[in-house]
C-alpha positions as a printed NumPy array, in Angstrom:
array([[ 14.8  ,   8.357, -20.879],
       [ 12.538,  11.158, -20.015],
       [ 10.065,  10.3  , -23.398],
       [ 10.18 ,   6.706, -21.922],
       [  8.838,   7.816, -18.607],
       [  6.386,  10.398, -20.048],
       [  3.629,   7.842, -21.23 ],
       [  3.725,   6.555, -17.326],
       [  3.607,  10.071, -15.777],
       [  0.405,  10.932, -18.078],
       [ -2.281,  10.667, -16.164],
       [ -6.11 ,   9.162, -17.482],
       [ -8.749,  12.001, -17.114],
       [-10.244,  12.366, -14.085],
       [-12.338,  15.435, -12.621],
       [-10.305,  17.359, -11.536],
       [-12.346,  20.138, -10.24 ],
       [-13.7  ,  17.82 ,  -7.839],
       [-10.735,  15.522,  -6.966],
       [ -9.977,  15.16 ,  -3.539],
       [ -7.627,  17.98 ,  -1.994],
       [ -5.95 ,  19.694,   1.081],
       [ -8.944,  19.103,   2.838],
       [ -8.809,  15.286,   2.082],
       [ -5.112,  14.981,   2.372],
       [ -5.666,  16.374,   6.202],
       [ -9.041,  14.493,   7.53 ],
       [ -7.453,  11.234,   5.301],
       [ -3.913,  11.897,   7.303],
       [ -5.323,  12.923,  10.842],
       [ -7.612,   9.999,  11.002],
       [ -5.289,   7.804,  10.166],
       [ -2.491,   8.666,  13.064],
       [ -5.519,   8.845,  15.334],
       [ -6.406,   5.343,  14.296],
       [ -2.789,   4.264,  14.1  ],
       [ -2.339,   5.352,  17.731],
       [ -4.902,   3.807,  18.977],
       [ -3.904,   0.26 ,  17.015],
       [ -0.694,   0.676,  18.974],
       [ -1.887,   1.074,  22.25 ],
       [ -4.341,  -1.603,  22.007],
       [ -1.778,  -3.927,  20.815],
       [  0.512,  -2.919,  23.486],
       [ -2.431,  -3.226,  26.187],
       [ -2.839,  -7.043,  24.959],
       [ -0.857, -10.216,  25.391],
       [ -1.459, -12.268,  22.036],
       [  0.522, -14.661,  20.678],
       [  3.206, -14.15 ,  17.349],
       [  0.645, -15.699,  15.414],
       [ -2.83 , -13.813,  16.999],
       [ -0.905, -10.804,  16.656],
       [ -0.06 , -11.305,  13.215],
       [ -3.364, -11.876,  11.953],
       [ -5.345,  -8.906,  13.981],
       [ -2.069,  -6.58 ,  12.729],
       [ -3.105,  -7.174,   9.539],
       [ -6.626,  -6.768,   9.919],
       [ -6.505,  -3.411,  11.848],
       [ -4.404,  -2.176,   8.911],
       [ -6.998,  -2.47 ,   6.492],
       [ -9.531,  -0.97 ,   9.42 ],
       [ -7.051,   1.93 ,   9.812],
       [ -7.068,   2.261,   5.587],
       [-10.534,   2.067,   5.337],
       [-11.329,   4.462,   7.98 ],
       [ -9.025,   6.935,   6.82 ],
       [-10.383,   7.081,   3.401],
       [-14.188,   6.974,   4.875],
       [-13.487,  10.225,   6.92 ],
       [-11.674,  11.563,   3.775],
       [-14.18 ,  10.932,   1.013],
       [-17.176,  11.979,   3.183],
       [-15.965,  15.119,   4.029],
       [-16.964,  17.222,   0.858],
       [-16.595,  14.637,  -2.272],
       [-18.854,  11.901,  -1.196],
       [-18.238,  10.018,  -4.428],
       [-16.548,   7.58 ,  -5.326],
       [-14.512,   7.809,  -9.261],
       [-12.381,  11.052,  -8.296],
       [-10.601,   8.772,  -5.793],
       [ -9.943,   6.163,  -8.477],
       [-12.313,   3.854,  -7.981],
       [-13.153,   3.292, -11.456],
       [-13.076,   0.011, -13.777],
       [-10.107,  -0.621, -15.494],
       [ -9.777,  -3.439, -17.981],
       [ -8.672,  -6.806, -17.505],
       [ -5.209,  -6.447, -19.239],
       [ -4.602,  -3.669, -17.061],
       [ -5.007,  -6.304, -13.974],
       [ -3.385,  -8.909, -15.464],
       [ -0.527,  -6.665, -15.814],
       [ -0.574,  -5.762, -12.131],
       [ -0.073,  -9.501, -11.319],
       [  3.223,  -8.973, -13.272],
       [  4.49 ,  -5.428, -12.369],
       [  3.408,  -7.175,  -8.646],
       [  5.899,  -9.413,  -9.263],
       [  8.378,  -6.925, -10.056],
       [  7.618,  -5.031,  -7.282],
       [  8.847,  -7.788,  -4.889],
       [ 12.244,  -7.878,  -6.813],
       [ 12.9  ,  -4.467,  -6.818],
       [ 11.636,  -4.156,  -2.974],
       [ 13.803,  -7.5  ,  -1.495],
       [ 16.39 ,  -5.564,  -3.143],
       [ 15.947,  -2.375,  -1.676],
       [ 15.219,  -3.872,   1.561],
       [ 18.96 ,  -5.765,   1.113],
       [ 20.51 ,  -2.69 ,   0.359],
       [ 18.969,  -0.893,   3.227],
       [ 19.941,  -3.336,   5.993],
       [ 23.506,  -3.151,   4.648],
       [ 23.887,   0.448,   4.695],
       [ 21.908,   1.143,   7.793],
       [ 23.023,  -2.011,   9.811],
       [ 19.551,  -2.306,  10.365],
       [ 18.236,  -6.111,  10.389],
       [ 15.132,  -5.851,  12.632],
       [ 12.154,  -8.556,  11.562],
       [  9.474,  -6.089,  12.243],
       [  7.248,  -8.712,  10.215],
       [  7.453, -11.614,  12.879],
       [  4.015, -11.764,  13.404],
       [  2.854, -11.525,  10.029],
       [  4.586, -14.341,   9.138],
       [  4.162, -16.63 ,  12.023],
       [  0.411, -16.32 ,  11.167],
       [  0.879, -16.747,   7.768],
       [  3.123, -20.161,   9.032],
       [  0.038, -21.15 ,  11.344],
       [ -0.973, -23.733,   9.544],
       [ -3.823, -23.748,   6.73 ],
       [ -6.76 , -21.364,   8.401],
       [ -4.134, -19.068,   9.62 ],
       [ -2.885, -18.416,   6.423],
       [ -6.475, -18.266,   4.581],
       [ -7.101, -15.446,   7.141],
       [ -3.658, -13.622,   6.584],
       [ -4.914, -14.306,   2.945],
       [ -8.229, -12.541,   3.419],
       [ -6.946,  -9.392,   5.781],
       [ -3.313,  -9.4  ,   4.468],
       [ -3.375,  -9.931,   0.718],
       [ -6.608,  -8.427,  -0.557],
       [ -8.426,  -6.134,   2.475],
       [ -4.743,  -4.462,   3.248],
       [ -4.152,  -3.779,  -0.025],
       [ -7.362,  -1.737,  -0.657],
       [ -7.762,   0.026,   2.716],
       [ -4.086,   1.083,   2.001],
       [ -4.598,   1.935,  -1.463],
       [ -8.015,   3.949,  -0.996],
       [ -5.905,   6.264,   1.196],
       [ -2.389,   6.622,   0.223],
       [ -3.229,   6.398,  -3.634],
       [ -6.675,   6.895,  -4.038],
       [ -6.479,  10.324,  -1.587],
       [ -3.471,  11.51 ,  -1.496],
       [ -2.009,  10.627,  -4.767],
       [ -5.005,  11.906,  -6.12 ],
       [ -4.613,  14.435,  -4.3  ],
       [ -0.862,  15.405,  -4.991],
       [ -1.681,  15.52 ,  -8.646],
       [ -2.235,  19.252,  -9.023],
       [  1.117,  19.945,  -7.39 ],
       [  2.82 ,  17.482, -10.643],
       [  3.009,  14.57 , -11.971],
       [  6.887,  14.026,  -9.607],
       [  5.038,  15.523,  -6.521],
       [  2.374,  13.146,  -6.777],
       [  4.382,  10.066,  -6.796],
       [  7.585,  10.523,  -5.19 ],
       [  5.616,  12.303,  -2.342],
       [  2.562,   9.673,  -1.522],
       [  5.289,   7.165,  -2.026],
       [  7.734,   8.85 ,   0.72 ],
       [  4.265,   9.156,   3.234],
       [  3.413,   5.32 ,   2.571],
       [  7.213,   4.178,   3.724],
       [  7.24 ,   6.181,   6.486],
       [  4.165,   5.202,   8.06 ],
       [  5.566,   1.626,   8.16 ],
       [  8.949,   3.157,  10.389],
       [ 12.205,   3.428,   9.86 ],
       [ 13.028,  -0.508,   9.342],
       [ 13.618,  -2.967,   6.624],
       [  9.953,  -2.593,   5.32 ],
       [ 10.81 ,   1.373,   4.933],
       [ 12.287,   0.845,   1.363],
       [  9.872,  -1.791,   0.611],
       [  6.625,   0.095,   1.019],
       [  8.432,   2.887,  -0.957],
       [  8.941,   0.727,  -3.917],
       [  5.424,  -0.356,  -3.894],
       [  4.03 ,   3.116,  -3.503],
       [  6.17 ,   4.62 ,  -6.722],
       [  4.619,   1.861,  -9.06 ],
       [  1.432,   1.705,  -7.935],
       [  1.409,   5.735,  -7.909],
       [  2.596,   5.243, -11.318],
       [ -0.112,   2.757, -11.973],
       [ -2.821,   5.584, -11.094],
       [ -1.382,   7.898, -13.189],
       [ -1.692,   5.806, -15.812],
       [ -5.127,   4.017, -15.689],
       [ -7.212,   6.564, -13.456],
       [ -7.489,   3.716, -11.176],
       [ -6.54 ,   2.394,  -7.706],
       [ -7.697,  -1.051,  -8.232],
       [ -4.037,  -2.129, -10.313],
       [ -2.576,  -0.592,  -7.526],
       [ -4.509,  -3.218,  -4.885],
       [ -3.19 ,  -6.119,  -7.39 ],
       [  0.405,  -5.201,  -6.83 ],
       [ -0.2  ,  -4.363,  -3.866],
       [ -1.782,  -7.873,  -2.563],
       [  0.503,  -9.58 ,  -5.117],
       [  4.074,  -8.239,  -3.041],
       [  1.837,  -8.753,   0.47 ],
       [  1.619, -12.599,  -0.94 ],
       [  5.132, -13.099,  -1.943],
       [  6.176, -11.246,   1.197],
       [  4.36 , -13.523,   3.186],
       [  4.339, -17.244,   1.526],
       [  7.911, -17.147,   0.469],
       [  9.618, -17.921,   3.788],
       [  6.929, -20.316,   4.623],
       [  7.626, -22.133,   1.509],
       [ 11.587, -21.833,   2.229],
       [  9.921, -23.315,   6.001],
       [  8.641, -26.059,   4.228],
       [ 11.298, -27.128,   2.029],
       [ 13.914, -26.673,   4.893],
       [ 12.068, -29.188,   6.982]])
């Protein structure tokens, strides 16, 4: 078992002399929460509909991504490849669409397991999927911010950064550790075990290929099973 995991705890080459760091992981971290807070209380301050709310929930998260990484990679680095955004070849995609795949098996599973255990069986994802429900435009637009722009602002910080950033501390640190930080942000609720699933393969997935980008495939590939799945069970129940 542990030579079988070896190969996917190597990690490609990367610079590490000037790979992101504690200073990253903090200005990444702290502008996130500050943009997380103010996403909530925004939200809060609004009256939108299940649907609205949905599709602006999903677009603020890849704002609050995005930004996050911005304020990170500016601070000292102020390029681009130590944060893994390199190219990676198209097997290593087409791969992702698979281990994306897998990563919604694994995650429904843990998510089942969860809510039996904790007694927990909140639907913190109404919104989400009552936009993705909406009706043809709705769902392009949960396509658009939910399944690709999510993916990468999320990706860029909680891989790209601190992942990255992890690495010195060991290969273990690195994933168990970004993965841990990516479930928590979402709360303690069904989507807790879900988001930690995703983060340990696509923190594996980095480790691997130097690269965030098979990371956004799995990544958008589990945000579009999440999401289409009970509208298709919707759809066929009708």
């Amino acid at each position: 078992m542990h030579e079988t995991l070896r190969p996917a705890l190597d990690e490609a080459p990367v610079e590490r002399s000037s790979g992101p760091g504690r200073p990253e992981i903090v200005a990444g971290v702290a502008a996130y929460a500050v943009l997380y807070a103010a996403v909530v209380v925004c939200l809060q301050q609004a009256v939108l509909s299940d649907t609205l709310s949905g599709l602006i929930g999903f677009a603020l998260s890849a704002v609050m991504g995005l930004g996050a990484f911005a304020v990170a990679a500016l601070l000292r680095i102020r390029r681009l490849a130590p944060f893994g955004l390199r190219r990676v070849s198209g097997r290593s995609l087409l791969a992702a669409v698979g281990f994306g795949v897998v990563a919604y098996v694994l995650a429904t599973i843990a998510s089942l397991l969860y809510q039996a255990v904790a007694g927990d069986h909140q639907n913190v994802q109404v919104g989400y999927q009552a936009a993705a429900a909406g009706g043809i435009f709705w769902y392009l637009g949960v396509a658009v911010a939910g399944f690709v722009a999510t993916p990468i602002g999320e990706e860029l910080l909680f891989r790209g950064v601190l992942a990255n950033a992890l690495g010195r501390y060991g290969a273990w640190v690195s994933v168990l550790a970004s993965a841990a930080v990516f479930a928590l942000v979402h709360g303690l609720n069904p989507v807790l075990p879900v988001a930690f699933v995703v983060g340990v393969i696509n923190a594996l997935l980095l480790r691997r290929t130097g690269s965030v980008w098979p990371g956004v495939v799995v990544h958008g590939v589990n945000n579009a099973l999440a999401m289409s799945v009970p509208v298709i069970i919707g759809l066929v129940g009708q």
